[in-house]
Amino acid sequence: MSSLTTRIELNNHTAIPCFGYGTYKIKDASEAYESVKAALEQGYRHIDTAAFYENEKFVSDAIKDFMKENNVSRQDIFVTSKVWKTELGYDKTLAAFEKTMEEMQLDYLDLYLVHWPASFAFDDDWENTNRATWKAMTEIYKSGRVKAIGVSNFLPHHLKALMEMEVIPAVNQIEINPGFLQKETVDYCQENGILVEAWSPLGRGKSLSHPVLEELAAKYNRTVAQIILRWEIQHGIVPLPKSVNPERILQNANVFDFEIAAGDMAVIDAIPPYGNSGHGPDDL
Ligand code: A2P
């Protein structure tokens, strides 16, 4: 994994940059626009948004302007969006996709994800709802308007029904931060050829003050954020850190010139739950 733009092949043979830029909670139009522009200017080529983030338009405006101003072609930038959990099911998913495409005004998306699964906690027919949503996702994929399809926040019991369908998810984007590696889900995905992406890779900033991580940061002469992001990369996970600060956007991307030793990886793996959101797919 040698740079921000190094790509990993997905199970459908499209390729995804191994590091991305997350845009959750950047709702303000100019802040979203400027932050995405800053990330692209600093070399990020993988931008993650979602209908739920209410910033798809500003994110894609920044991408389009950056491409035009810098003569960068569309295939050099990887763009992801997601269908929100109120829009699950066949018809609603198709309609949500059209709305996203209208907002973003792009010819295609690189990746479209089901943001949260239907769960037994709120849907008696949750497995069939997930199958119907996935049927719509498959149709969208076959239309060529998205290069790959995947899911987010799916645990192995949600994924199992999809593994029997015609197209299997290429990606599962889940919460991962120190103390919350979600090893069972990561192992299941990696054994089944599904790439894992990390949302909240820095625990929304909460993970940054952990004493064990501070010690490792001093040992490697790095920031805590860099230690965490490198730990995720070494686990084969694609982190999607969010920052609106250009210096931190740059700092977060400087994780390709050092290696965390196996013993220290195990130390981070062993950190007890600390910075995670506490919000899972089977909660109401
Ligand atoms: P800011 O946007 O002001 O930089 P996550 O990616 O886990 O969702 O975490 C995002 C939070 O972590 C944001 O509050 C962001 O604040 C903060 N953050 C991102 N990168 C860094 C960094 N390198 N150092 C300190 N805080 C950071």
PDB file of C-alpha atoms and ligand atoms in Angstrom:
ATOM      1  CA  MET A   1       0.000   0.000   0.000  1.00  0.00           C
ATOM      2  CA  SER A   2       2.216   2.815  -1.169  1.00  0.00           C
ATOM      3  CA  SER A   3       0.158   5.992  -1.590  1.00  0.00           C
ATOM      4  CA  LEU A   4      -3.221   7.709  -1.330  1.00  0.00           C
ATOM      5  CA  THR A   5      -4.034   6.758  -4.911  1.00  0.00           C
ATOM      6  CA  THR A   6      -2.980   3.110  -4.750  1.00  0.00           C
ATOM      7  CA  ARG A   7      -6.013   1.082  -5.725  1.00  0.00           C
ATOM      8  CA  ILE A   8      -7.353  -2.212  -4.415  1.00  0.00           C
ATOM      9  CA  GLU A   9      -9.244  -4.496  -6.777  1.00  0.00           C
ATOM     10  CA  LEU A  10     -12.830  -5.170  -5.728  1.00  0.00           C
ATOM     11  CA  ASN A  11     -14.582  -8.516  -6.283  1.00  0.00           C
ATOM     12  CA  ASN A  12     -16.102  -7.232  -9.550  1.00  0.00           C
ATOM     13  CA  HIS A  13     -12.656  -6.142 -10.819  1.00  0.00           C
ATOM     14  CA  THR A  14     -13.195  -2.404 -10.469  1.00  0.00           C
ATOM     15  CA  ALA A  15     -10.560  -0.760  -8.288  1.00  0.00           C
ATOM     16  CA  ILE A  16     -10.888   1.539  -5.279  1.00  0.00           C
ATOM     17  CA  PRO A  17      -8.286   3.945  -3.832  1.00  0.00           C
ATOM     18  CA  CYS A  18      -7.047   2.474  -0.542  1.00  0.00           C
ATOM     19  CA  PHE A  19      -7.762   5.657   1.467  1.00  0.00           C
ATOM     20  CA  GLY A  20     -10.758   7.981   1.281  1.00  0.00           C
ATOM     21  CA  TYR A  21     -12.225  11.228   2.554  1.00  0.00           C
ATOM     22  CA  GLY A  22     -15.404  11.074   4.662  1.00  0.00           C
ATOM     23  CA  THR A  23     -17.990  13.878   4.604  1.00  0.00           C
ATOM     24  CA  TYR A  24     -20.462  12.946   7.377  1.00  0.00           C
ATOM     25  CA  LYS A  25     -21.659  15.953   9.401  1.00  0.00           C
ATOM     26  CA  ILE A  26     -20.299  18.482   6.895  1.00  0.00           C
ATOM     27  CA  LYS A  27     -23.727  19.934   6.086  1.00  0.00           C
ATOM     28  CA  ASP A  28     -22.805  23.528   5.509  1.00  0.00           C
ATOM     29  CA  ALA A  29     -22.615  24.103   1.732  1.00  0.00           C
ATOM     30  CA  SER A  30     -19.414  26.103   1.594  1.00  0.00           C
ATOM     31  CA  GLU A  31     -17.680  24.018   4.266  1.00  0.00           C
ATOM     32  CA  ALA A  32     -18.492  20.803   2.365  1.00  0.00           C
ATOM     33  CA  TYR A  33     -17.366  22.349  -0.922  1.00  0.00           C
ATOM     34  CA  GLU A  34     -14.108  23.766   0.489  1.00  0.00           C
ATOM     35  CA  SER A  35     -13.210  20.625   2.455  1.00  0.00           C
ATOM     36  CA  VAL A  36     -13.679  18.294  -0.498  1.00  0.00           C
ATOM     37  CA  LYS A  37     -11.679  20.701  -2.673  1.00  0.00           C
ATOM     38  CA  ALA A  38      -8.901  20.741  -0.045  1.00  0.00           C
ATOM     39  CA  ALA A  39      -8.858  16.939   0.120  1.00  0.00           C
ATOM     40  CA  LEU A  40      -8.631  16.642  -3.679  1.00  0.00           C
ATOM     41  CA  GLU A  41      -5.912  19.307  -3.817  1.00  0.00           C
ATOM     42  CA  GLN A  42      -3.921  17.301  -1.280  1.00  0.00           C
ATOM     43  CA  GLY A  43      -4.126  14.172  -3.384  1.00  0.00           C
ATOM     44  CA  TYR A  44      -7.184  12.329  -2.094  1.00  0.00           C
ATOM     45  CA  ARG A  45      -8.958  10.576  -4.968  1.00  0.00           C
ATOM     46  CA  HIS A  46     -11.736   8.802  -3.061  1.00  0.00           C
ATOM     47  CA  ILE A  47     -14.672  10.818  -1.717  1.00  0.00           C
ATOM     48  CA  ASP A  48     -17.497   9.336   0.352  1.00  0.00           C
ATOM     49  CA  THR A  49     -20.911  10.952   0.735  1.00  0.00           C
ATOM     50  CA  ALA A  50     -24.508   9.800   1.310  1.00  0.00           C
ATOM     51  CA  ALA A  51     -28.026  11.089   0.795  1.00  0.00           C
ATOM     52  CA  PHE A  52     -28.346  11.246   4.583  1.00  0.00           C
ATOM     53  CA  TYR A  53     -25.400  13.655   4.854  1.00  0.00           C
ATOM     54  CA  GLU A  54     -27.382  16.290   2.929  1.00  0.00           C
ATOM     55  CA  ASN A  55     -24.244  17.402   1.118  1.00  0.00           C
ATOM     56  CA  GLU A  56     -24.232  15.341  -2.090  1.00  0.00           C
ATOM     57  CA  LYS A  57     -24.645  18.435  -4.274  1.00  0.00           C
ATOM     58  CA  PHE A  58     -21.832  20.457  -2.639  1.00  0.00           C
ATOM     59  CA  VAL A  59     -19.514  17.433  -2.617  1.00  0.00           C
ATOM     60  CA  SER A  60     -20.059  16.755  -6.306  1.00  0.00           C
ATOM     61  CA  ASP A  61     -19.772  20.467  -7.202  1.00  0.00           C
ATOM     62  CA  ALA A  62     -16.320  20.439  -5.587  1.00  0.00           C
ATOM     63  CA  ILE A  63     -15.353  17.283  -7.475  1.00  0.00           C
ATOM     64  CA  LYS A  64     -16.530  18.665 -10.832  1.00  0.00           C
ATOM     65  CA  ASP A  65     -14.836  22.046 -10.323  1.00  0.00           C
ATOM     66  CA  PHE A  66     -11.610  20.361  -9.221  1.00  0.00           C
ATOM     67  CA  MET A  67     -11.626  18.151 -12.318  1.00  0.00           C
ATOM     68  CA  LYS A  68     -12.217  21.116 -14.600  1.00  0.00           C
ATOM     69  CA  GLU A  69      -9.643  23.391 -12.960  1.00  0.00           C
ATOM     70  CA  ASN A  70      -6.949  20.730 -12.827  1.00  0.00           C
ATOM     71  CA  ASN A  71      -7.665  18.779 -15.977  1.00  0.00           C
ATOM     72  CA  VAL A  72      -8.305  15.620 -13.972  1.00  0.00           C
ATOM     73  CA  SER A  73     -10.530  13.024 -15.582  1.00  0.00           C
ATOM     74  CA  ARG A  74     -13.582  11.483 -13.974  1.00  0.00           C
ATOM     75  CA  GLN A  75     -12.069   8.002 -13.839  1.00  0.00           C
ATOM     76  CA  ASP A  76      -9.279   9.282 -11.586  1.00  0.00           C
ATOM     77  CA  ILE A  77     -11.727  10.123  -8.801  1.00  0.00           C
ATOM     78  CA  PHE A  78     -13.722   7.481  -6.930  1.00  0.00           C
ATOM     79  CA  VAL A  79     -17.129   8.711  -5.726  1.00  0.00           C
ATOM     80  CA  THR A  80     -19.440   6.879  -3.319  1.00  0.00           C
ATOM     81  CA  SER A  81     -22.972   7.634  -2.169  1.00  0.00           C
ATOM     82  CA  LYS A  82     -25.584   5.669  -0.215  1.00  0.00           C
ATOM     83  CA  VAL A  83     -29.308   4.994  -0.007  1.00  0.00           C
ATOM     84  CA  TRP A  84     -30.683   5.923   3.432  1.00  0.00           C
ATOM     85  CA  LYS A  85     -32.526   3.466   5.672  1.00  0.00           C
ATOM     86  CA  THR A  86     -35.954   5.089   5.216  1.00  0.00           C
ATOM     87  CA  GLU A  87     -35.710   4.239   1.491  1.00  0.00           C
ATOM     88  CA  LEU A  88     -35.207   0.476   1.718  1.00  0.00           C
ATOM     89  CA  GLY A  89     -37.163  -1.886  -0.567  1.00  0.00           C
ATOM     90  CA  TYR A  90     -37.185  -2.221  -4.347  1.00  0.00           C
ATOM     91  CA  ASP A  91     -39.154   0.845  -5.527  1.00  0.00           C
ATOM     92  CA  LYS A  92     -37.882   3.262  -2.905  1.00  0.00           C
ATOM     93  CA  THR A  93     -34.253   2.331  -3.547  1.00  0.00           C
ATOM     94  CA  LEU A  94     -34.611   2.942  -7.289  1.00  0.00           C
ATOM     95  CA  ALA A  95     -36.234   6.318  -6.597  1.00  0.00           C
ATOM     96  CA  ALA A  96     -33.560   7.267  -4.022  1.00  0.00           C
ATOM     97  CA  PHE A  97     -30.839   6.519  -6.554  1.00  0.00           C
ATOM     98  CA  GLU A  98     -32.476   8.818  -9.122  1.00  0.00           C
ATOM     99  CA  LYS A  99     -32.646  11.569  -6.519  1.00  0.00           C
ATOM    100  CA  THR A 100     -28.950  11.156  -5.706  1.00  0.00           C
ATOM    101  CA  MET A 101     -28.022  11.303  -9.389  1.00  0.00           C
ATOM    102  CA  GLU A 102     -30.118  14.427  -9.789  1.00  0.00           C
ATOM    103  CA  GLU A 103     -28.358  16.051  -6.835  1.00  0.00           C
ATOM    104  CA  MET A 104     -24.880  15.063  -7.944  1.00  0.00           C
ATOM    105  CA  GLN A 105     -25.209  15.489 -11.724  1.00  0.00           C
ATOM    106  CA  LEU A 106     -22.511  12.916 -12.472  1.00  0.00           C
ATOM    107  CA  ASP A 107     -22.659  10.416 -15.337  1.00  0.00           C
ATOM    108  CA  TYR A 108     -22.005   7.584 -12.928  1.00  0.00           C
ATOM    109  CA  LEU A 109     -21.052   6.744  -9.344  1.00  0.00           C
ATOM    110  CA  ASP A 110     -18.136   4.475  -8.583  1.00  0.00           C
ATOM    111  CA  LEU A 111     -19.865   2.901  -5.626  1.00  0.00           C
ATOM    112  CA  TYR A 112     -23.429   2.935  -4.310  1.00  0.00           C
ATOM    113  CA  LEU A 113     -24.110   1.503  -0.851  1.00  0.00           C
ATOM    114  CA  VAL A 114     -27.139   0.441   1.192  1.00  0.00           C
ATOM    115  CA  HIS A 115     -26.482   2.703   4.190  1.00  0.00           C
ATOM    116  CA  TRP A 116     -28.077   0.491   6.918  1.00  0.00           C
ATOM    117  CA  PRO A 117     -29.701  -2.941   6.721  1.00  0.00           C
ATOM    118  CA  ALA A 118     -33.305  -3.670   7.569  1.00  0.00           C
ATOM    119  CA  SER A 119     -33.152  -5.362  10.966  1.00  0.00           C
ATOM    120  CA  PHE A 120     -35.401  -7.619  13.057  1.00  0.00           C
ATOM    121  CA  ALA A 121     -35.465  -4.742  15.572  1.00  0.00           C
ATOM    122  CA  PHE A 122     -37.838  -2.733  13.381  1.00  0.00           C
ATOM    123  CA  ASP A 123     -38.893  -4.924  10.434  1.00  0.00           C
ATOM    124  CA  ASP A 124     -40.564  -8.347  10.858  1.00  0.00           C
ATOM    125  CA  ASP A 125     -39.697  -9.164   7.261  1.00  0.00           C
ATOM    126  CA  TRP A 126     -36.174  -7.752   7.429  1.00  0.00           C
ATOM    127  CA  GLU A 127     -34.466 -10.426   5.319  1.00  0.00           C
ATOM    128  CA  ASN A 128     -36.900  -9.951   2.435  1.00  0.00           C
ATOM    129  CA  THR A 129     -36.619  -6.167   2.704  1.00  0.00           C
ATOM    130  CA  ASN A 130     -32.846  -6.498   2.374  1.00  0.00           C
ATOM    131  CA  ARG A 131     -33.267  -8.860  -0.610  1.00  0.00           C
ATOM    132  CA  ALA A 132     -35.681  -6.437  -2.341  1.00  0.00           C
ATOM    133  CA  THR A 133     -33.341  -3.496  -1.761  1.00  0.00           C
ATOM    134  CA  TRP A 134     -30.469  -5.545  -3.118  1.00  0.00           C
ATOM    135  CA  LYS A 135     -32.475  -6.497  -6.219  1.00  0.00           C
ATOM    136  CA  ALA A 136     -32.841  -2.770  -6.974  1.00  0.00           C
ATOM    137  CA  MET A 137     -29.132  -2.222  -6.294  1.00  0.00           C
ATOM    138  CA  THR A 138     -28.296  -5.034  -8.725  1.00  0.00           C
ATOM    139  CA  GLU A 139     -30.491  -3.467 -11.388  1.00  0.00           C
ATOM    140  CA  ILE A 140     -28.785  -0.102 -10.906  1.00  0.00           C
ATOM    141  CA  TYR A 141     -25.399  -1.822 -11.175  1.00  0.00           C
ATOM    142  CA  LYS A 142     -26.408  -3.620 -14.364  1.00  0.00           C
ATOM    143  CA  SER A 143     -27.514  -0.318 -15.903  1.00  0.00           C
ATOM    144  CA  GLY A 144     -23.854   0.790 -15.774  1.00  0.00           C
ATOM    145  CA  ARG A 145     -24.658   3.944 -13.783  1.00  0.00           C
ATOM    146  CA  VAL A 146     -22.653   2.643 -10.817  1.00  0.00           C
ATOM    147  CA  LYS A 147     -19.386   0.738 -11.165  1.00  0.00           C
ATOM    148  CA  ALA A 148     -19.873  -1.292  -7.989  1.00  0.00           C
ATOM    149  CA  ILE A 149     -22.491  -1.873  -5.302  1.00  0.00           C
ATOM    150  CA  GLY A 150     -22.119  -2.643  -1.647  1.00  0.00           C
ATOM    151  CA  VAL A 151     -23.528  -2.218   1.832  1.00  0.00           C
ATOM    152  CA  SER A 152     -22.816  -0.391   5.052  1.00  0.00           C
ATOM    153  CA  ASN A 153     -23.367  -1.451   8.660  1.00  0.00           C
ATOM    154  CA  PHE A 154     -24.224  -5.021   7.647  1.00  0.00           C
ATOM    155  CA  LEU A 155     -23.263  -7.717  10.153  1.00  0.00           C
ATOM    156  CA  PRO A 156     -22.729 -11.330   9.004  1.00  0.00           C
ATOM    157  CA  HIS A 157     -26.390 -12.244   9.648  1.00  0.00           C
ATOM    158  CA  HIS A 158     -27.510  -9.390   7.381  1.00  0.00           C
ATOM    159  CA  LEU A 159     -24.949 -10.273   4.718  1.00  0.00           C
ATOM    160  CA  LYS A 160     -25.810 -13.965   4.517  1.00  0.00           C
ATOM    161  CA  ALA A 161     -29.034 -13.468   2.508  1.00  0.00           C
ATOM    162  CA  LEU A 162     -27.175 -11.328  -0.037  1.00  0.00           C
ATOM    163  CA  MET A 163     -24.381 -13.859  -0.467  1.00  0.00           C
ATOM    164  CA  GLU A 164     -26.879 -16.157  -2.201  1.00  0.00           C
ATOM    165  CA  MET A 165     -27.928 -13.518  -4.730  1.00  0.00           C
ATOM    166  CA  GLU A 166     -26.704 -12.920  -8.259  1.00  0.00           C
ATOM    167  CA  VAL A 167     -24.245 -10.135  -7.427  1.00  0.00           C
ATOM    168  CA  ILE A 168     -22.547 -10.069  -4.039  1.00  0.00           C
ATOM    169  CA  PRO A 169     -21.605  -6.835  -2.251  1.00  0.00           C
ATOM    170  CA  ALA A 170     -18.189  -5.478  -3.235  1.00  0.00           C
ATOM    171  CA  VAL A 171     -17.819  -3.389  -0.061  1.00  0.00           C
ATOM    172  CA  ASN A 172     -19.112  -3.233   3.510  1.00  0.00           C
ATOM    173  CA  GLN A 173     -18.558   0.130   5.197  1.00  0.00           C
ATOM    174  CA  ILE A 174     -18.738  -0.270   8.982  1.00  0.00           C
ATOM    175  CA  GLU A 175     -17.722   1.628  12.075  1.00  0.00           C
ATOM    176  CA  ILE A 176     -14.138   0.813  13.021  1.00  0.00           C
ATOM    177  CA  ASN A 177     -11.926   2.585  15.531  1.00  0.00           C
ATOM    178  CA  PRO A 178      -9.516   1.455  18.270  1.00  0.00           C
ATOM    179  CA  GLY A 179     -11.465  -0.742  20.694  1.00  0.00           C
ATOM    180  CA  PHE A 180     -14.055  -1.401  18.005  1.00  0.00           C
ATOM    181  CA  LEU A 181     -12.427  -3.502  15.298  1.00  0.00           C
ATOM    182  CA  GLN A 182     -15.623  -5.569  14.743  1.00  0.00           C
ATOM    183  CA  LYS A 183     -13.364  -8.542  14.086  1.00  0.00           C
ATOM    184  CA  GLU A 184     -16.143 -11.051  13.407  1.00  0.00           C
ATOM    185  CA  THR A 185     -17.609  -8.866  10.643  1.00  0.00           C
ATOM    186  CA  VAL A 186     -14.197  -7.916   9.234  1.00  0.00           C
ATOM    187  CA  ASP A 187     -13.171 -11.602   9.103  1.00  0.00           C
ATOM    188  CA  TYR A 188     -16.464 -12.618   7.480  1.00  0.00           C
ATOM    189  CA  CYS A 189     -16.102  -9.915   4.809  1.00  0.00           C
ATOM    190  CA  GLN A 190     -12.443 -10.572   4.114  1.00  0.00           C
ATOM    191  CA  GLU A 191     -13.047 -14.354   3.856  1.00  0.00           C
ATOM    192  CA  ASN A 192     -15.871 -13.688   1.362  1.00  0.00           C
ATOM    193  CA  GLY A 193     -14.056 -11.163  -0.837  1.00  0.00           C
ATOM    194  CA  ILE A 194     -15.896  -8.090   0.473  1.00  0.00           C
ATOM    195  CA  LEU A 195     -13.661  -5.064   1.043  1.00  0.00           C
ATOM    196  CA  VAL A 196     -14.136  -3.390   4.440  1.00  0.00           C
ATOM    197  CA  GLU A 197     -14.205   0.395   4.747  1.00  0.00           C
ATOM    198  CA  ALA A 198     -14.102   2.211   8.102  1.00  0.00           C
ATOM    199  CA  TRP A 199     -16.486   5.015   9.016  1.00  0.00           C
ATOM    200  CA  SER A 200     -15.622   7.014  12.105  1.00  0.00           C
ATOM    201  CA  PRO A 201     -12.041   5.724  11.778  1.00  0.00           C
ATOM    202  CA  LEU A 202     -10.911   8.205  14.459  1.00  0.00           C
ATOM    203  CA  GLY A 203     -13.917   7.575  16.704  1.00  0.00           C
ATOM    204  CA  ARG A 204     -15.221  11.046  15.716  1.00  0.00           C
ATOM    205  CA  GLY A 205     -12.105  12.360  17.416  1.00  0.00           C
ATOM    206  CA  LYS A 206     -12.777  10.542  20.704  1.00  0.00           C
ATOM    207  CA  SER A 207     -10.096   7.911  20.020  1.00  0.00           C
ATOM    208  CA  LEU A 208      -7.397  10.558  19.775  1.00  0.00           C
ATOM    209  CA  SER A 209      -6.766  10.918  23.502  1.00  0.00           C
ATOM    210  CA  HIS A 210      -6.213   7.266  24.386  1.00  0.00           C
ATOM    211  CA  PRO A 211      -2.995   6.926  26.489  1.00  0.00           C
ATOM    212  CA  VAL A 212      -1.843   3.726  24.755  1.00  0.00           C
ATOM    213  CA  LEU A 213      -2.185   5.425  21.380  1.00  0.00           C
ATOM    214  CA  GLU A 214      -0.426   8.530  22.655  1.00  0.00           C
ATOM    215  CA  GLU A 215       2.498   6.344  23.739  1.00  0.00           C
ATOM    216  CA  LEU A 216       2.658   4.679  20.325  1.00  0.00           C
ATOM    217  CA  ALA A 217       2.442   8.054  18.587  1.00  0.00           C
ATOM    218  CA  ALA A 218       5.506   9.205  20.552  1.00  0.00           C
ATOM    219  CA  LYS A 219       7.324   5.940  19.789  1.00  0.00           C
ATOM    220  CA  TYR A 220       6.754   6.259  16.013  1.00  0.00           C
ATOM    221  CA  ASN A 221       7.067  10.053  16.008  1.00  0.00           C
ATOM    222  CA  ARG A 222       3.582  10.357  14.468  1.00  0.00           C
ATOM    223  CA  THR A 223       0.266  11.826  15.544  1.00  0.00           C
ATOM    224  CA  VAL A 224      -2.343   9.595  17.195  1.00  0.00           C
ATOM    225  CA  ALA A 225      -4.581  10.033  14.138  1.00  0.00           C
ATOM    226  CA  GLN A 226      -1.803   8.727  11.891  1.00  0.00           C
ATOM    227  CA  ILE A 227      -1.225   5.700  14.154  1.00  0.00           C
ATOM    228  CA  ILE A 228      -4.935   4.830  14.061  1.00  0.00           C
ATOM    229  CA  LEU A 229      -5.285   5.250  10.288  1.00  0.00           C
ATOM    230  CA  ARG A 230      -2.139   3.204   9.663  1.00  0.00           C
ATOM    231  CA  TRP A 231      -3.469   0.464  11.986  1.00  0.00           C
ATOM    232  CA  GLU A 232      -6.647   0.297   9.884  1.00  0.00           C
ATOM    233  CA  ILE A 233      -4.707   0.157   6.597  1.00  0.00           C
ATOM    234  CA  GLN A 234      -2.529  -2.672   7.937  1.00  0.00           C
ATOM    235  CA  HIS A 235      -5.729  -4.578   8.735  1.00  0.00           C
ATOM    236  CA  GLY A 236      -6.683  -4.342   5.037  1.00  0.00           C
ATOM    237  CA  ILE A 237      -9.364  -1.753   5.811  1.00  0.00           C
ATOM    238  CA  VAL A 238      -9.977   1.444   3.802  1.00  0.00           C
ATOM    239  CA  PRO A 239     -10.295   4.350   6.263  1.00  0.00           C
ATOM    240  CA  LEU A 240     -12.515   7.359   5.480  1.00  0.00           C
ATOM    241  CA  PRO A 241     -11.385  10.054   7.931  1.00  0.00           C
ATOM    242  CA  LYS A 242     -13.301  13.317   8.022  1.00  0.00           C
ATOM    243  CA  SER A 243     -11.755  16.680   8.725  1.00  0.00           C
ATOM    244  CA  VAL A 244     -12.655  20.207   7.696  1.00  0.00           C
ATOM    245  CA  ASN A 245      -9.184  21.455   8.566  1.00  0.00           C
ATOM    246  CA  PRO A 246      -6.714  21.491   5.618  1.00  0.00           C
ATOM    247  CA  GLU A 247      -3.711  20.763   7.850  1.00  0.00           C
ATOM    248  CA  ARG A 248      -5.422  17.753   9.407  1.00  0.00           C
ATOM    249  CA  ILE A 249      -6.670  16.592   5.992  1.00  0.00           C
ATOM    250  CA  LEU A 250      -3.028  16.551   4.888  1.00  0.00           C
ATOM    251  CA  GLN A 251      -1.744  15.034   8.133  1.00  0.00           C
ATOM    252  CA  ASN A 252      -4.246  12.171   7.936  1.00  0.00           C
ATOM    253  CA  ALA A 253      -3.013  11.222   4.484  1.00  0.00           C
ATOM    254  CA  ASN A 254       0.633  10.979   5.533  1.00  0.00           C
ATOM    255  CA  VAL A 255       0.499   7.373   6.611  1.00  0.00           C
ATOM    256  CA  PHE A 256       2.250   5.599   3.762  1.00  0.00           C
ATOM    257  CA  ASP A 257       5.872   5.941   4.850  1.00  0.00           C
ATOM    258  CA  PHE A 258       5.940   3.940   8.077  1.00  0.00           C
ATOM    259  CA  GLU A 259       4.871   0.552   9.354  1.00  0.00           C
ATOM    260  CA  ILE A 260       3.434  -0.426  12.740  1.00  0.00           C
ATOM    261  CA  ALA A 261       5.234  -3.529  14.081  1.00  0.00           C
ATOM    262  CA  ALA A 262       3.144  -6.680  14.608  1.00  0.00           C
ATOM    263  CA  GLY A 263       3.498  -6.441  18.386  1.00  0.00           C
ATOM    264  CA  ASP A 264       2.177  -2.888  18.409  1.00  0.00           C
ATOM    265  CA  MET A 265      -0.693  -3.838  16.068  1.00  0.00           C
ATOM    266  CA  ALA A 266      -1.685  -6.423  18.707  1.00  0.00           C
ATOM    267  CA  VAL A 267      -1.474  -3.755  21.434  1.00  0.00           C
ATOM    268  CA  ILE A 268      -3.949  -1.556  19.503  1.00  0.00           C
ATOM    269  CA  ASP A 269      -6.177  -4.567  18.753  1.00  0.00           C
ATOM    270  CA  ALA A 270      -6.411  -5.209  22.495  1.00  0.00           C
ATOM    271  CA  ILE A 271      -7.663  -1.731  23.453  1.00  0.00           C
ATOM    272  CA  PRO A 272     -11.111  -2.138  25.070  1.00  0.00           C
ATOM    273  CA  PRO A 273     -14.136  -0.330  23.562  1.00  0.00           C
ATOM    274  CA  TYR A 274     -13.411   3.372  23.856  1.00  0.00           C
ATOM    275  CA  GLY A 275     -14.392   5.803  21.107  1.00  0.00           C
ATOM    276  CA  ASN A 276     -17.205   3.965  19.315  1.00  0.00           C
ATOM    277  CA  SER A 277     -20.653   5.442  18.721  1.00  0.00           C
ATOM    278  CA  GLY A 278     -22.583   2.693  20.508  1.00  0.00           C
ATOM    279  CA  HIS A 279     -25.022   2.692  17.621  1.00  0.00           C
ATOM    280  CA  GLY A 280     -25.452  -0.660  15.842  1.00  0.00           C
ATOM    281  CA  PRO A 281     -27.658  -1.893  12.989  1.00  0.00           C
ATOM    282  CA  ASP A 282     -29.898  -3.995  15.233  1.00  0.00           C
ATOM    283  CA  ASP A 283     -30.660  -1.120  17.647  1.00  0.00           C
ATOM    284  CA  LEU A 284     -33.907   0.737  17.276  1.00  0.00           C
TER     285      LEU A 284
HETATM  286  P1  A2P B   1     -11.966  18.533  12.286  1.00  0.00           P
HETATM  287  O1  A2P B   1     -12.967  18.324  11.177  1.00  0.00           O
HETATM  288  O2  A2P B   1     -12.119  19.835  12.989  1.00  0.00           O
HETATM  289  O3  A2P B   1     -10.547  18.241  11.853  1.00  0.00           O
HETATM  290  P2  A2P B   1     -13.932  10.568  12.204  1.00  0.00           P
HETATM  291  O4  A2P B   1     -13.170  10.614  10.918  1.00  0.00           O
HETATM  292  O5  A2P B   1     -13.644   9.371  13.057  1.00  0.00           O
HETATM  293  O6  A2P B   1     -15.405  10.790  12.001  1.00  0.00           O
HETATM  294  O7  A2P B   1     -13.412  11.796  13.088  1.00  0.00           O
HETATM  295  C1  A2P B   1     -13.678  13.099  12.713  1.00  0.00           C
HETATM  296  C2  A2P B   1     -13.380  14.048  13.860  1.00  0.00           C
HETATM  297  O8  A2P B   1     -11.970  13.981  14.163  1.00  0.00           O
HETATM  298  C3  A2P B   1     -13.691  15.460  13.508  1.00  0.00           C
HETATM  299  O9  A2P B   1     -14.183  16.070  14.675  1.00  0.00           O
HETATM  300  C4  A2P B   1     -12.341  16.045  13.099  1.00  0.00           C
HETATM  301  O10 A2P B   1     -12.312  17.426  13.412  1.00  0.00           O
HETATM  302  C5  A2P B   1     -11.379  15.280  13.961  1.00  0.00           C
HETATM  303  N1  A2P B   1     -10.099  15.035  13.300  1.00  0.00           N
HETATM  304  C6  A2P B   1      -9.891  14.538  12.061  1.00  0.00           C
HETATM  305  N2  A2P B   1      -8.570  14.389  11.812  1.00  0.00           N
HETATM  306  C7  A2P B   1      -7.936  14.815  12.922  1.00  0.00           C
HETATM  307  C8  A2P B   1      -6.562  14.917  13.288  1.00  0.00           C
HETATM  308  N3  A2P B   1      -5.608  14.535  12.466  1.00  0.00           N
HETATM  309  N4  A2P B   1      -6.272  15.399  14.516  1.00  0.00           N
HETATM  310  C9  A2P B   1      -7.248  15.791  15.374  1.00  0.00           C
HETATM  311  N5  A2P B   1      -8.558  15.720  15.092  1.00  0.00           N
HETATM  312  C10 A2P B   1      -8.905  15.235  13.876  1.00  0.00           C
END
